[in-house]
Short mmCIF file of N, CA and C and ligand atoms in Angstrom, two decimals:
data_model
loop_
_atom_site.label_atom_id
_atom_site.label_comp_id
_atom_site.label_asym_id
_atom_site.label_seq_id
_atom_site.Cartn_x
_atom_site.Cartn_y
_atom_site.Cartn_z
N MET A 241 -89.58 -79.91 67.05
CA MET A 241 -88.71 -79.59 68.18
C MET A 241 -89.55 -79.13 69.37
N THR A 242 -89.25 -79.66 70.53
CA THR A 242 -90.05 -79.31 71.70
C THR A 242 -89.38 -78.21 72.52
N VAL A 243 -90.18 -77.56 73.33
CA VAL A 243 -89.68 -76.51 74.21
C VAL A 243 -88.84 -77.14 75.31
N ALA A 244 -87.59 -76.72 75.41
CA ALA A 244 -86.68 -77.26 76.42
C ALA A 244 -85.60 -76.22 76.70
N LYS A 245 -84.87 -76.44 77.78
CA LYS A 245 -83.81 -75.52 78.15
C LYS A 245 -82.83 -75.32 76.99
N ASN A 246 -82.36 -74.09 76.83
CA ASN A 246 -81.39 -73.71 75.80
C ASN A 246 -82.00 -73.60 74.40
N ARG A 247 -83.34 -73.59 74.33
CA ARG A 247 -84.00 -73.33 73.06
C ARG A 247 -84.72 -71.99 73.12
N VAL A 248 -84.80 -71.37 71.95
CA VAL A 248 -85.51 -70.09 71.84
C VAL A 248 -86.93 -70.37 71.42
N VAL A 249 -87.86 -69.85 72.19
CA VAL A 249 -89.28 -70.13 71.98
C VAL A 249 -89.98 -68.83 71.62
N SER A 250 -90.82 -68.88 70.60
CA SER A 250 -91.67 -67.73 70.25
C SER A 250 -93.10 -68.09 70.59
N ILE A 251 -93.75 -67.21 71.31
CA ILE A 251 -95.14 -67.46 71.68
C ILE A 251 -96.02 -66.27 71.35
N ASP A 252 -97.22 -66.59 70.90
CA ASP A 252 -98.29 -65.59 70.85
C ASP A 252 -99.14 -65.81 72.09
N TYR A 253 -99.48 -64.73 72.75
CA TYR A 253 -100.28 -64.93 73.96
C TYR A 253 -101.25 -63.79 74.19
N THR A 254 -102.27 -64.13 74.95
CA THR A 254 -103.19 -63.13 75.48
C THR A 254 -103.24 -63.35 76.98
N LEU A 255 -103.13 -62.27 77.72
CA LEU A 255 -103.09 -62.35 79.18
C LEU A 255 -104.28 -61.59 79.76
N LYS A 256 -105.04 -62.31 80.61
CA LYS A 256 -106.18 -61.67 81.27
C LYS A 256 -106.10 -61.91 82.77
N ASP A 257 -106.72 -61.02 83.52
CA ASP A 257 -106.81 -61.25 84.96
C ASP A 257 -108.07 -62.07 85.25
N ASP A 258 -108.36 -62.29 86.54
CA ASP A 258 -109.49 -63.13 86.90
C ASP A 258 -110.83 -62.49 86.60
N LYS A 259 -110.83 -61.20 86.30
CA LYS A 259 -112.07 -60.53 85.94
C LYS A 259 -112.22 -60.44 84.43
N ASP A 260 -111.42 -61.26 83.71
CA ASP A 260 -111.48 -61.31 82.25
C ASP A 260 -111.05 -59.99 81.61
N GLN A 261 -110.31 -59.21 82.36
CA GLN A 261 -109.77 -57.94 81.87
C GLN A 261 -108.49 -58.22 81.09
N LEU A 262 -108.41 -57.70 79.87
CA LEU A 262 -107.21 -57.91 79.06
C LEU A 262 -106.05 -57.09 79.63
N LEU A 263 -104.94 -57.76 79.95
CA LEU A 263 -103.77 -57.07 80.51
C LEU A 263 -102.67 -56.89 79.48
N ASP A 264 -102.57 -57.86 78.59
CA ASP A 264 -101.47 -57.81 77.62
C ASP A 264 -101.75 -58.81 76.53
N THR A 265 -101.27 -58.52 75.33
CA THR A 265 -101.41 -59.47 74.24
C THR A 265 -100.35 -59.20 73.18
N THR A 266 -99.95 -60.26 72.49
CA THR A 266 -99.05 -60.07 71.37
C THR A 266 -99.85 -59.91 70.07
N SER A 267 -101.16 -60.01 70.17
CA SER A 267 -102.00 -59.88 68.98
C SER A 267 -101.72 -58.54 68.31
N GLY A 268 -101.46 -58.57 67.02
CA GLY A 268 -101.17 -57.35 66.30
C GLY A 268 -99.71 -56.96 66.34
N SER A 269 -98.89 -57.76 67.04
CA SER A 269 -97.45 -57.47 67.03
C SER A 269 -96.69 -58.79 66.90
N GLU A 270 -95.39 -58.70 66.97
CA GLU A 270 -94.55 -59.89 66.85
C GLU A 270 -94.77 -60.80 68.06
N PRO A 271 -94.60 -62.10 67.88
CA PRO A 271 -94.64 -62.99 69.05
C PRO A 271 -93.54 -62.62 70.03
N LEU A 272 -93.73 -63.01 71.27
CA LEU A 272 -92.67 -62.87 72.27
C LEU A 272 -91.67 -64.00 72.09
N GLU A 273 -90.40 -63.63 71.99
CA GLU A 273 -89.35 -64.61 71.82
C GLU A 273 -88.51 -64.63 73.10
N TYR A 274 -88.26 -65.80 73.64
CA TYR A 274 -87.45 -65.84 74.87
C TYR A 274 -86.60 -67.10 74.90
N LEU A 275 -85.57 -67.06 75.69
CA LEU A 275 -84.69 -68.22 75.87
C LEU A 275 -85.22 -69.04 77.03
N HIS A 276 -85.59 -70.29 76.73
CA HIS A 276 -86.24 -71.13 77.73
C HIS A 276 -85.24 -71.65 78.76
N GLY A 277 -85.68 -71.67 80.01
CA GLY A 277 -84.89 -72.29 81.07
C GLY A 277 -84.02 -71.32 81.85
N TYR A 278 -84.19 -70.01 81.58
CA TYR A 278 -83.33 -69.01 82.23
C TYR A 278 -84.13 -68.00 83.06
N GLY A 279 -85.38 -68.31 83.30
CA GLY A 279 -86.18 -67.39 84.10
C GLY A 279 -86.46 -66.07 83.42
N ASN A 280 -86.47 -66.08 82.09
CA ASN A 280 -86.74 -64.84 81.36
C ASN A 280 -88.23 -64.50 81.31
N ILE A 281 -89.06 -65.50 81.55
CA ILE A 281 -90.50 -65.24 81.67
C ILE A 281 -90.93 -65.76 83.04
N ILE A 282 -92.16 -65.47 83.43
CA ILE A 282 -92.58 -65.86 84.78
C ILE A 282 -92.55 -67.39 84.92
N PRO A 283 -92.18 -67.85 86.12
CA PRO A 283 -91.92 -69.29 86.32
C PRO A 283 -93.10 -70.18 85.96
N GLY A 284 -94.30 -69.78 86.32
CA GLY A 284 -95.47 -70.63 86.07
C GLY A 284 -95.71 -70.86 84.60
N LEU A 285 -95.45 -69.85 83.80
CA LEU A 285 -95.66 -69.97 82.35
C LEU A 285 -94.53 -70.79 81.72
N GLU A 286 -93.32 -70.54 82.19
CA GLU A 286 -92.18 -71.28 81.65
C GLU A 286 -92.36 -72.79 81.89
N ARG A 287 -92.81 -73.15 83.08
CA ARG A 287 -93.04 -74.56 83.39
C ARG A 287 -94.10 -75.17 82.49
N ALA A 288 -95.19 -74.41 82.26
CA ALA A 288 -96.29 -74.94 81.47
C ALA A 288 -95.89 -75.18 80.02
N LEU A 289 -94.91 -74.41 79.53
CA LEU A 289 -94.50 -74.52 78.13
C LEU A 289 -93.52 -75.67 77.88
N GLU A 290 -92.88 -76.13 78.95
CA GLU A 290 -91.89 -77.20 78.83
C GLU A 290 -92.48 -78.39 78.06
N GLY A 291 -91.78 -78.84 77.04
CA GLY A 291 -92.21 -80.03 76.30
C GLY A 291 -93.23 -79.78 75.20
N LYS A 292 -93.72 -78.53 75.08
CA LYS A 292 -94.68 -78.22 74.02
C LYS A 292 -93.96 -78.07 72.68
N SER A 293 -94.74 -78.09 71.60
CA SER A 293 -94.18 -77.99 70.25
C SER A 293 -94.85 -76.87 69.48
N GLN A 294 -94.22 -76.51 68.37
CA GLN A 294 -94.78 -75.48 67.50
C GLN A 294 -96.23 -75.82 67.17
N GLY A 295 -97.09 -74.83 67.29
CA GLY A 295 -98.50 -75.02 66.97
C GLY A 295 -99.36 -75.40 68.17
N ASP A 296 -98.74 -75.86 69.23
CA ASP A 296 -99.51 -76.22 70.43
C ASP A 296 -100.17 -74.99 71.02
N LYS A 297 -101.41 -75.18 71.46
CA LYS A 297 -102.12 -74.10 72.16
C LYS A 297 -102.37 -74.55 73.59
N LEU A 298 -102.21 -73.64 74.51
CA LEU A 298 -102.50 -73.99 75.89
C LEU A 298 -103.09 -72.81 76.65
N SER A 299 -103.93 -73.14 77.60
CA SER A 299 -104.46 -72.14 78.51
C SER A 299 -103.86 -72.42 79.87
N VAL A 300 -103.24 -71.43 80.44
CA VAL A 300 -102.53 -71.61 81.70
C VAL A 300 -103.00 -70.59 82.71
N LYS A 301 -103.38 -71.07 83.88
CA LYS A 301 -103.67 -70.16 84.98
C LYS A 301 -102.46 -70.17 85.89
N VAL A 302 -101.85 -69.01 86.04
CA VAL A 302 -100.64 -68.92 86.87
C VAL A 302 -100.99 -68.14 88.14
N PRO A 303 -100.92 -68.80 89.29
CA PRO A 303 -101.19 -68.08 90.54
C PRO A 303 -100.16 -66.97 90.76
N ALA A 304 -100.56 -65.95 91.45
CA ALA A 304 -99.69 -64.78 91.65
C ALA A 304 -98.30 -65.15 92.12
N ALA A 305 -98.22 -66.14 93.02
CA ALA A 305 -96.92 -66.50 93.58
C ALA A 305 -95.97 -67.04 92.51
N ASP A 306 -96.52 -67.59 91.44
CA ASP A 306 -95.71 -68.11 90.33
C ASP A 306 -95.65 -67.14 89.16
N ALA A 307 -96.23 -65.96 89.37
CA ALA A 307 -96.22 -64.95 88.32
C ALA A 307 -95.33 -63.79 88.79
N TYR A 308 -95.93 -62.67 89.14
CA TYR A 308 -95.13 -61.53 89.57
C TYR A 308 -95.06 -61.39 91.08
N GLY A 309 -95.45 -62.47 91.77
CA GLY A 309 -95.33 -62.48 93.22
C GLY A 309 -96.54 -61.86 93.91
N LEU A 310 -96.58 -62.06 95.20
CA LEU A 310 -97.65 -61.49 96.00
C LEU A 310 -97.32 -60.03 96.28
N ARG A 311 -98.33 -59.26 96.57
CA ARG A 311 -98.06 -57.87 96.93
C ARG A 311 -97.34 -57.82 98.27
N ASP A 312 -96.39 -56.92 98.39
CA ASP A 312 -95.62 -56.77 99.62
C ASP A 312 -95.85 -55.36 100.14
N ASP A 313 -96.56 -55.28 101.26
CA ASP A 313 -96.89 -53.95 101.80
C ASP A 313 -95.65 -53.17 102.22
N LYS A 314 -94.56 -53.90 102.47
CA LYS A 314 -93.33 -53.21 102.86
C LYS A 314 -92.74 -52.39 101.72
N LEU A 315 -93.18 -52.67 100.50
CA LEU A 315 -92.68 -51.93 99.34
C LEU A 315 -93.46 -50.63 99.13
N VAL A 316 -94.45 -50.40 99.97
CA VAL A 316 -95.21 -49.15 99.90
C VAL A 316 -94.67 -48.22 100.99
N THR A 317 -94.15 -47.08 100.58
CA THR A 317 -93.58 -46.16 101.57
C THR A 317 -93.99 -44.74 101.24
N THR A 318 -93.81 -43.88 102.22
CA THR A 318 -94.11 -42.47 102.06
C THR A 318 -92.82 -41.69 102.20
N VAL A 319 -92.58 -40.80 101.26
CA VAL A 319 -91.36 -39.99 101.31
C VAL A 319 -91.74 -38.53 101.13
N PRO A 320 -90.92 -37.63 101.75
CA PRO A 320 -91.22 -36.20 101.60
C PRO A 320 -91.06 -35.77 100.15
N LEU A 321 -91.99 -34.95 99.70
CA LEU A 321 -91.99 -34.48 98.32
C LEU A 321 -90.68 -33.78 97.96
N ASP A 322 -90.08 -33.06 98.92
CA ASP A 322 -88.89 -32.28 98.58
C ASP A 322 -87.65 -33.14 98.33
N ARG A 323 -87.78 -34.46 98.53
CA ARG A 323 -86.67 -35.34 98.18
C ARG A 323 -86.60 -35.66 96.70
N PHE A 324 -87.65 -35.30 95.97
CA PHE A 324 -87.69 -35.58 94.54
C PHE A 324 -87.05 -34.45 93.75
N ASP A 325 -86.29 -34.82 92.75
CA ASP A 325 -85.86 -33.82 91.77
C ASP A 325 -87.08 -33.42 90.97
N GLY A 326 -87.22 -32.16 90.70
CA GLY A 326 -88.38 -31.71 89.93
C GLY A 326 -89.67 -31.99 90.67
N ALA A 327 -89.70 -31.66 91.96
CA ALA A 327 -90.84 -32.00 92.82
C ALA A 327 -92.16 -31.47 92.29
N ASP A 328 -92.11 -30.34 91.58
CA ASP A 328 -93.35 -29.76 91.04
C ASP A 328 -94.08 -30.72 90.11
N ALA A 329 -93.31 -31.57 89.47
CA ALA A 329 -93.89 -32.41 88.42
C ALA A 329 -94.35 -33.77 88.92
N VAL A 330 -94.17 -34.04 90.22
CA VAL A 330 -94.52 -35.36 90.74
C VAL A 330 -96.04 -35.51 90.81
N GLU A 331 -96.56 -36.52 90.13
CA GLU A 331 -97.99 -36.77 90.22
C GLU A 331 -98.30 -38.26 90.22
N GLU A 332 -99.52 -38.58 90.62
CA GLU A 332 -99.94 -39.97 90.70
C GLU A 332 -99.78 -40.67 89.36
N GLY A 333 -99.30 -41.89 89.41
CA GLY A 333 -99.16 -42.69 88.20
C GLY A 333 -97.77 -42.62 87.61
N MET A 334 -96.96 -41.65 88.05
CA MET A 334 -95.60 -41.57 87.53
C MET A 334 -94.80 -42.78 87.99
N GLN A 335 -93.89 -43.23 87.12
CA GLN A 335 -93.02 -44.34 87.49
C GLN A 335 -91.58 -43.91 87.34
N PHE A 336 -90.75 -44.37 88.22
CA PHE A 336 -89.33 -44.09 88.08
C PHE A 336 -88.54 -45.20 88.78
N GLU A 337 -87.24 -45.20 88.54
CA GLU A 337 -86.39 -46.21 89.15
C GLU A 337 -85.85 -45.67 90.47
N ALA A 338 -85.92 -46.48 91.49
CA ALA A 338 -85.40 -46.08 92.79
C ALA A 338 -84.42 -47.14 93.25
N GLN A 339 -83.42 -46.70 93.97
CA GLN A 339 -82.45 -47.65 94.50
C GLN A 339 -82.98 -48.19 95.83
N THR A 340 -83.02 -49.50 95.95
CA THR A 340 -83.50 -50.14 97.17
C THR A 340 -82.44 -51.14 97.61
N PRO A 341 -82.61 -51.71 98.81
CA PRO A 341 -81.62 -52.72 99.25
C PRO A 341 -81.53 -53.90 98.28
N ASP A 342 -82.56 -54.14 97.50
CA ASP A 342 -82.55 -55.25 96.53
C ASP A 342 -82.11 -54.81 95.14
N GLY A 343 -81.54 -53.62 95.04
CA GLY A 343 -81.14 -53.12 93.72
C GLY A 343 -82.18 -52.16 93.17
N TYR A 344 -82.03 -51.83 91.90
CA TYR A 344 -82.96 -50.88 91.30
C TYR A 344 -84.32 -51.53 91.10
N ARG A 345 -85.33 -50.74 91.31
CA ARG A 345 -86.68 -51.24 91.25
C ARG A 345 -87.56 -50.13 90.69
N VAL A 346 -88.50 -50.49 89.84
CA VAL A 346 -89.43 -49.50 89.32
C VAL A 346 -90.51 -49.26 90.37
N VAL A 347 -90.67 -48.03 90.75
CA VAL A 347 -91.71 -47.70 91.72
C VAL A 347 -92.73 -46.76 91.07
N THR A 348 -93.94 -46.85 91.57
CA THR A 348 -95.03 -46.05 91.03
C THR A 348 -95.53 -45.09 92.10
N VAL A 349 -95.72 -43.84 91.74
CA VAL A 349 -96.31 -42.88 92.65
C VAL A 349 -97.81 -43.17 92.73
N THR A 350 -98.30 -43.53 93.92
CA THR A 350 -99.71 -43.86 94.03
C THR A 350 -100.51 -42.73 94.69
N ARG A 351 -99.81 -41.78 95.34
CA ARG A 351 -100.53 -40.70 96.01
C ARG A 351 -99.60 -39.52 96.23
N VAL A 352 -100.09 -38.34 95.96
CA VAL A 352 -99.36 -37.13 96.32
C VAL A 352 -100.28 -36.33 97.23
N ASP A 353 -99.82 -36.14 98.48
CA ASP A 353 -100.69 -35.53 99.49
C ASP A 353 -99.91 -34.40 100.16
N GLY A 354 -100.09 -33.20 99.66
CA GLY A 354 -99.36 -32.07 100.22
C GLY A 354 -97.88 -32.24 100.02
N THR A 355 -97.16 -32.45 101.12
CA THR A 355 -95.71 -32.56 101.04
C THR A 355 -95.25 -34.02 101.08
N GLN A 356 -96.20 -34.96 101.10
CA GLN A 356 -95.85 -36.37 101.20
C GLN A 356 -96.23 -37.11 99.92
N VAL A 357 -95.35 -38.01 99.52
CA VAL A 357 -95.59 -38.81 98.32
C VAL A 357 -95.58 -40.29 98.71
N THR A 358 -96.63 -41.02 98.32
CA THR A 358 -96.66 -42.46 98.56
C THR A 358 -96.18 -43.17 97.30
N ILE A 359 -95.18 -44.02 97.48
CA ILE A 359 -94.67 -44.78 96.34
C ILE A 359 -94.82 -46.27 96.61
N ASP A 360 -95.05 -47.01 95.54
CA ASP A 360 -95.31 -48.45 95.62
C ASP A 360 -94.32 -49.17 94.72
N GLY A 361 -93.49 -50.02 95.32
CA GLY A 361 -92.48 -50.74 94.56
C GLY A 361 -92.94 -52.10 94.06
N ASN A 362 -94.22 -52.42 94.30
CA ASN A 362 -94.73 -53.69 93.78
C ASN A 362 -94.86 -53.63 92.26
N HIS A 363 -94.62 -54.76 91.60
CA HIS A 363 -94.90 -54.84 90.17
C HIS A 363 -96.40 -54.61 89.95
N ALA A 364 -96.72 -53.98 88.84
CA ALA A 364 -98.12 -53.66 88.56
C ALA A 364 -99.01 -54.91 88.57
N LEU A 365 -98.42 -56.06 88.27
CA LEU A 365 -99.20 -57.30 88.22
C LEU A 365 -99.01 -58.16 89.47
N ALA A 366 -98.31 -57.63 90.48
CA ALA A 366 -98.13 -58.38 91.72
C ALA A 366 -99.49 -58.64 92.35
N GLY A 367 -99.64 -59.83 92.92
CA GLY A 367 -100.87 -60.17 93.62
C GLY A 367 -101.98 -60.66 92.71
N LEU A 368 -101.75 -60.66 91.41
CA LEU A 368 -102.79 -61.09 90.48
C LEU A 368 -102.53 -62.50 89.97
N ASP A 369 -103.60 -63.30 89.94
CA ASP A 369 -103.53 -64.57 89.22
C ASP A 369 -103.67 -64.26 87.74
N LEU A 370 -102.84 -64.87 86.93
CA LEU A 370 -102.80 -64.51 85.51
C LEU A 370 -103.29 -65.67 84.66
N ASN A 371 -104.10 -65.34 83.67
CA ASN A 371 -104.65 -66.35 82.78
C ASN A 371 -104.12 -66.13 81.37
N PHE A 372 -103.31 -67.06 80.93
CA PHE A 372 -102.69 -66.95 79.62
C PHE A 372 -103.34 -67.91 78.63
N ASP A 373 -103.62 -67.42 77.43
CA ASP A 373 -103.90 -68.27 76.28
C ASP A 373 -102.69 -68.14 75.37
N VAL A 374 -102.01 -69.26 75.18
CA VAL A 374 -100.71 -69.23 74.50
C VAL A 374 -100.72 -70.15 73.29
N THR A 375 -100.13 -69.70 72.21
CA THR A 375 -99.82 -70.56 71.06
C THR A 375 -98.32 -70.54 70.84
N VAL A 376 -97.73 -71.72 70.74
CA VAL A 376 -96.30 -71.80 70.47
C VAL A 376 -96.09 -71.53 68.98
N ALA A 377 -95.44 -70.40 68.67
CA ALA A 377 -95.28 -70.00 67.27
C ALA A 377 -94.05 -70.64 66.65
N ALA A 378 -93.00 -70.82 67.41
CA ALA A 378 -91.77 -71.40 66.88
C ALA A 378 -90.86 -71.85 68.02
N VAL A 379 -90.03 -72.82 67.72
CA VAL A 379 -89.00 -73.27 68.66
C VAL A 379 -87.72 -73.49 67.84
N ARG A 380 -86.63 -72.93 68.30
CA ARG A 380 -85.33 -73.16 67.62
C ARG A 380 -84.24 -73.30 68.66
N GLU A 381 -83.10 -73.86 68.24
CA GLU A 381 -81.94 -73.91 69.12
C GLU A 381 -81.40 -72.49 69.30
N ALA A 382 -80.96 -72.18 70.51
CA ALA A 382 -80.30 -70.90 70.74
C ALA A 382 -78.89 -70.96 70.18
N ASN A 383 -78.35 -69.80 69.79
CA ASN A 383 -76.95 -69.79 69.36
C ASN A 383 -76.04 -69.58 70.57
N ALA A 384 -74.75 -69.73 70.34
CA ALA A 384 -73.79 -69.72 71.45
C ALA A 384 -73.81 -68.39 72.20
N GLU A 385 -73.98 -67.30 71.43
CA GLU A 385 -73.97 -65.99 72.07
C GLU A 385 -75.20 -65.81 72.97
N GLU A 386 -76.32 -66.28 72.50
CA GLU A 386 -77.53 -66.18 73.32
C GLU A 386 -77.39 -66.99 74.60
N LEU A 387 -76.78 -68.16 74.49
CA LEU A 387 -76.58 -68.97 75.69
C LEU A 387 -75.64 -68.28 76.66
N ALA A 388 -74.61 -67.62 76.12
CA ALA A 388 -73.65 -66.93 76.97
C ALA A 388 -74.32 -65.76 77.68
N HIS A 389 -75.24 -65.09 76.98
CA HIS A 389 -75.91 -63.93 77.58
C HIS A 389 -77.09 -64.35 78.46
N GLY A 390 -77.62 -65.53 78.22
CA GLY A 390 -78.78 -65.98 78.99
C GLY A 390 -80.09 -65.38 78.53
N HIS A 391 -80.09 -64.80 77.33
CA HIS A 391 -81.35 -64.29 76.78
C HIS A 391 -81.28 -64.28 75.25
N VAL A 392 -82.43 -64.11 74.66
CA VAL A 392 -82.52 -64.20 73.21
C VAL A 392 -82.03 -62.91 72.57
N HIS A 393 -81.49 -63.03 71.35
CA HIS A 393 -81.17 -61.85 70.56
C HIS A 393 -82.14 -61.81 69.39
N ALA A 394 -82.93 -60.77 69.37
CA ALA A 394 -84.00 -60.68 68.39
C ALA A 394 -83.45 -60.91 66.98
N HIS A 395 -84.08 -61.79 66.25
CA HIS A 395 -83.72 -62.10 64.87
C HIS A 395 -82.27 -62.58 64.74
N GLY A 396 -81.70 -63.04 65.87
CA GLY A 396 -80.37 -63.63 65.81
C GLY A 396 -79.23 -62.65 65.61
N HIS A 397 -79.52 -61.34 65.67
CA HIS A 397 -78.47 -60.35 65.43
C HIS A 397 -77.52 -60.25 66.61
N HIS A 398 -76.27 -60.07 66.26
CA HIS A 398 -75.29 -59.76 67.29
C HIS A 398 -75.53 -58.32 67.75
N HIS A 399 -75.26 -58.06 68.97
CA HIS A 399 -75.37 -56.69 69.44
C HIS A 399 -74.36 -56.49 70.55
N GLY A 400 -73.98 -55.26 70.78
CA GLY A 400 -73.08 -54.98 71.89
C GLY A 400 -73.87 -54.36 73.02
N HIS A 401 -73.66 -54.82 74.20
CA HIS A 401 -74.31 -54.16 75.34
C HIS A 401 -73.56 -54.48 76.61
N GLU A 402 -73.77 -53.65 77.60
CA GLU A 402 -73.17 -53.87 78.91
C GLU A 402 -73.82 -55.08 79.55
N HIS A 403 -73.02 -56.01 79.98
CA HIS A 403 -73.61 -57.20 80.57
C HIS A 403 -74.23 -56.97 81.93
N GLU A 404 -73.68 -55.98 82.66
CA GLU A 404 -74.19 -55.78 84.02
C GLU A 404 -75.68 -55.45 84.01
N ASN A 405 -76.09 -54.61 83.08
CA ASN A 405 -77.51 -54.24 83.10
C ASN A 405 -78.20 -54.51 81.78
N CYS A 406 -77.43 -54.90 80.75
CA CYS A 406 -78.02 -55.23 79.46
C CYS A 406 -78.87 -54.09 78.89
N ASP A 407 -78.49 -52.86 79.17
CA ASP A 407 -79.23 -51.73 78.62
C ASP A 407 -79.23 -51.77 77.11
N GLY A 408 -80.38 -51.59 76.54
CA GLY A 408 -80.44 -51.43 75.11
C GLY A 408 -80.51 -52.72 74.32
N CYS A 409 -80.37 -53.83 74.99
CA CYS A 409 -80.43 -55.10 74.28
C CYS A 409 -81.88 -55.41 73.94
N GLY A 410 -82.74 -55.32 74.93
CA GLY A 410 -84.16 -55.60 74.72
C GLY A 410 -84.46 -57.08 74.66
N GLY A 411 -83.42 -57.89 74.60
CA GLY A 411 -83.62 -59.32 74.47
C GLY A 411 -84.28 -59.96 75.67
N CYS A 412 -84.14 -59.30 76.78
CA CYS A 412 -84.72 -59.88 77.99
C CYS A 412 -85.93 -59.08 78.43
N GLY A 413 -86.45 -58.24 77.57
CA GLY A 413 -87.62 -57.46 77.94
C GLY A 413 -87.33 -56.43 79.00
N GLY A 414 -86.05 -56.07 79.15
CA GLY A 414 -85.70 -55.03 80.09
C GLY A 414 -85.48 -55.50 81.52
N ASN A 415 -85.50 -56.81 81.72
CA ASN A 415 -85.28 -57.31 83.07
C ASN A 415 -83.79 -57.57 83.34
ZN1 ZN B 791 -77.52 -59.98 75.01
#
């Protein structure tokens, strides 16, 4: 069975940046399972997997624009420290969800300077070209519920969750 829309694909992968730095890997854990054709993984990787079969190995270089996007300087802003709940605890590297005109977005505190906090709403991998080594571990037809939800249900289990945000499902990797 080949990778195509409406099929559930399991992949083992290793992800490195252009400096050969390891960013992510499924090695030592379960393969990543996703529903193909629904934008559940980055577009460049989804395209490269189209038509592949179980056991196929591929190396894919995905330019930033086809991965997590280019960095957007407009997503970097400075806000007064006293606007934060628990301002005492705000430190560099903290991440939290902030409401933006585009909906909720994970932002990272990149600097705390006296009474000012710099936050960055770019994805941690924005602006990076990504190099994937991928092995297709399995391909199966999605079930009707998965198709209705637009994402995979781990091990085929039914689950209840709010459709608006899919909290707690995990099937879409939290997206
Ligand atoms: Zn679901």
